[in-house]
Tab-separated table of C-alpha atoms in Angstrom:
chain	number	residue	atom	x	y	z
K	1	MET	CA	13.894	5.070	-43.904
K	2	VAL	CA	17.535	2.772	-42.812
K	3	LEU	CA	16.341	2.858	-39.491
K	4	LYS	CA	12.661	1.928	-41.124
K	5	TYR	CA	14.416	-1.205	-42.684
K	6	SER	CA	16.889	-1.821	-39.597
K	7	HIS	CA	13.236	-2.212	-37.527
K	8	MET	CA	11.920	-4.810	-39.740
K	9	ILE	CA	14.486	-7.642	-39.571
K	10	ASN	CA	16.088	-6.706	-36.500
K	11	GLY	CA	12.855	-5.469	-34.272
K	12	PHE	CA	15.384	-3.080	-31.867
K	13	THR	CA	11.532	-0.821	-29.612
K	14	SER	CA	15.026	0.851	-28.607
K	15	LEU	CA	17.192	3.745	-30.230
K	16	ALA	CA	20.473	4.625	-29.189
K	17	VAL	CA	22.097	7.977	-30.372
K	18	THR	CA	25.138	8.906	-29.763
K	19	LYS	CA	27.094	12.896	-30.204
K	20	LEU	CA	23.381	14.125	-31.110
K	21	ASP	CA	25.603	17.537	-29.056
K	22	ILE	CA	27.811	17.162	-32.576
K	23	LEU	CA	24.887	18.861	-34.411
K	24	ASP	CA	24.567	21.250	-32.177
K	25	THR	CA	26.046	23.956	-34.430
K	26	PHE	CA	24.942	22.967	-37.632
K	27	GLN	CA	22.513	25.381	-39.627
K	28	GLU	CA	20.360	22.592	-40.996
K	29	LEU	CA	19.982	19.129	-41.564
K	30	LYS	CA	19.814	17.031	-44.085
K	31	VAL	CA	17.259	13.810	-43.732
K	32	CYS	CA	16.982	10.983	-46.297
K	33	VAL	CA	13.458	9.959	-45.999
K	34	GLY	CA	13.596	7.949	-49.089
K	35	TYR	CA	14.530	6.853	-52.090
K	36	LYS	CA	14.412	6.631	-55.436
K	37	LEU	CA	15.185	4.322	-58.282
K	38	ASP	CA	14.932	5.112	-61.956
K	39	GLY	CA	13.118	8.011	-60.761
K	40	LYS	CA	10.422	6.059	-58.598
K	41	ASP	CA	9.967	5.944	-54.955
K	42	LEU	CA	10.943	2.720	-53.383
K	43	PRO	CA	8.543	1.496	-50.706
K	44	SER	CA	11.593	-0.115	-48.400
K	45	PHE	CA	14.918	0.543	-48.101
K	46	PRO	CA	16.638	-1.796	-51.270
K	47	ALA	CA	18.499	-5.256	-49.521
K	48	ASP	CA	20.392	-5.955	-53.426
K	49	HIS	CA	23.209	-4.856	-53.321
K	50	ALA	CA	22.758	-3.550	-57.210
K	51	LEU	CA	19.951	-1.481	-56.320
K	52	LEU	CA	22.829	0.352	-54.083
K	53	GLU	CA	24.232	1.992	-56.577
K	54	ARG	CA	21.885	3.208	-58.407
K	55	ILE	CA	19.255	4.109	-56.002
K	56	GLU	CA	19.058	8.096	-55.096
K	57	PRO	CA	18.702	9.594	-51.847
K	58	VAL	CA	14.966	12.001	-51.359
K	59	TYR	CA	17.025	14.042	-48.885
K	60	THR	CA	14.262	17.209	-46.549
K	61	THR	CA	15.640	19.293	-44.184
K	62	ILE	CA	15.546	20.508	-41.255
K	63	LYS	CA	16.583	23.670	-39.632
K	64	GLY	CA	19.741	23.609	-37.078
K	65	TRP	CA	19.564	24.180	-33.330
K	66	ASP	CA	22.203	26.309	-32.442
K	67	SER	CA	22.511	25.096	-28.646
K	68	SER	CA	23.162	23.143	-27.117
K	69	THR	CA	21.861	19.650	-26.155
K	70	VAL	CA	24.800	18.298	-23.404
K	71	ASP	CA	23.174	19.309	-20.403
K	72	CYS	CA	19.007	18.021	-21.485
K	73	ARG	CA	18.080	15.057	-19.597
K	74	THR	CA	14.898	15.015	-20.904
K	75	PHE	CA	12.665	15.062	-24.661
K	76	ASP	CA	11.200	17.947	-23.511
K	77	SER	CA	13.648	20.508	-22.439
K	78	LEU	CA	15.298	19.406	-26.292
K	79	PRO	CA	15.027	22.570	-28.882
K	80	GLU	CA	13.081	22.300	-30.516
K	81	GLN	CA	14.450	21.755	-33.862
K	82	ALA	CA	16.222	19.002	-31.752
K	83	LYS	CA	13.223	17.102	-31.304
K	84	THR	CA	11.330	16.873	-34.611
K	85	TYR	CA	15.022	16.067	-36.198
K	86	LEU	CA	14.749	13.173	-33.960
K	87	THR	CA	10.777	12.578	-34.030
K	88	LEU	CA	11.537	11.909	-37.902
K	89	SER	CA	13.800	8.899	-36.659
K	90	ARG	CA	10.600	7.854	-34.804
K	91	SER	CA	12.864	6.995	-31.902
K	92	PHE	CA	12.352	9.406	-28.021
K	93	TRP	CA	14.913	7.290	-25.972
K	94	VAL	CA	17.894	8.685	-26.908
K	95	SER	CA	21.814	7.866	-25.350
K	96	LYS	CA	24.465	10.095	-25.057
K	97	LEU	CA	27.635	8.278	-23.615
K	98	ASP	CA	31.120	10.174	-22.860
K	99	GLY	CA	32.393	8.020	-20.125
K	100	ARG	CA	29.606	8.861	-18.050
K	101	SER	CA	25.719	7.885	-18.792
K	102	ARG	CA	23.686	10.502	-19.997
K	103	THR	CA	19.973	9.466	-21.347
K	104	ILE	CA	17.428	11.571	-22.252
K	105	THR	CA	13.888	9.807	-21.447
């Protein structure tokens, strides 16, 4: 939801996700997919600082992939669960940099 809000304000057309390989060994990942305020779903990320103190994140949990993504260079070469994670962010362009260019397209 923060990505959706950020896209709304900034209008970016791509997103660099760094350190994807850090998640390679997680059993599961909790991804925030929304927010509730006083038990009600919010339609978007709240920009009001006072509301931010009162919101409750809504998570979906996905299974981890327990395999290395270090040498992956295409979306199709990623483990299925890594694809699921990236699809949740609605981004298919991932750039991993550690002194040399590593791009998944």
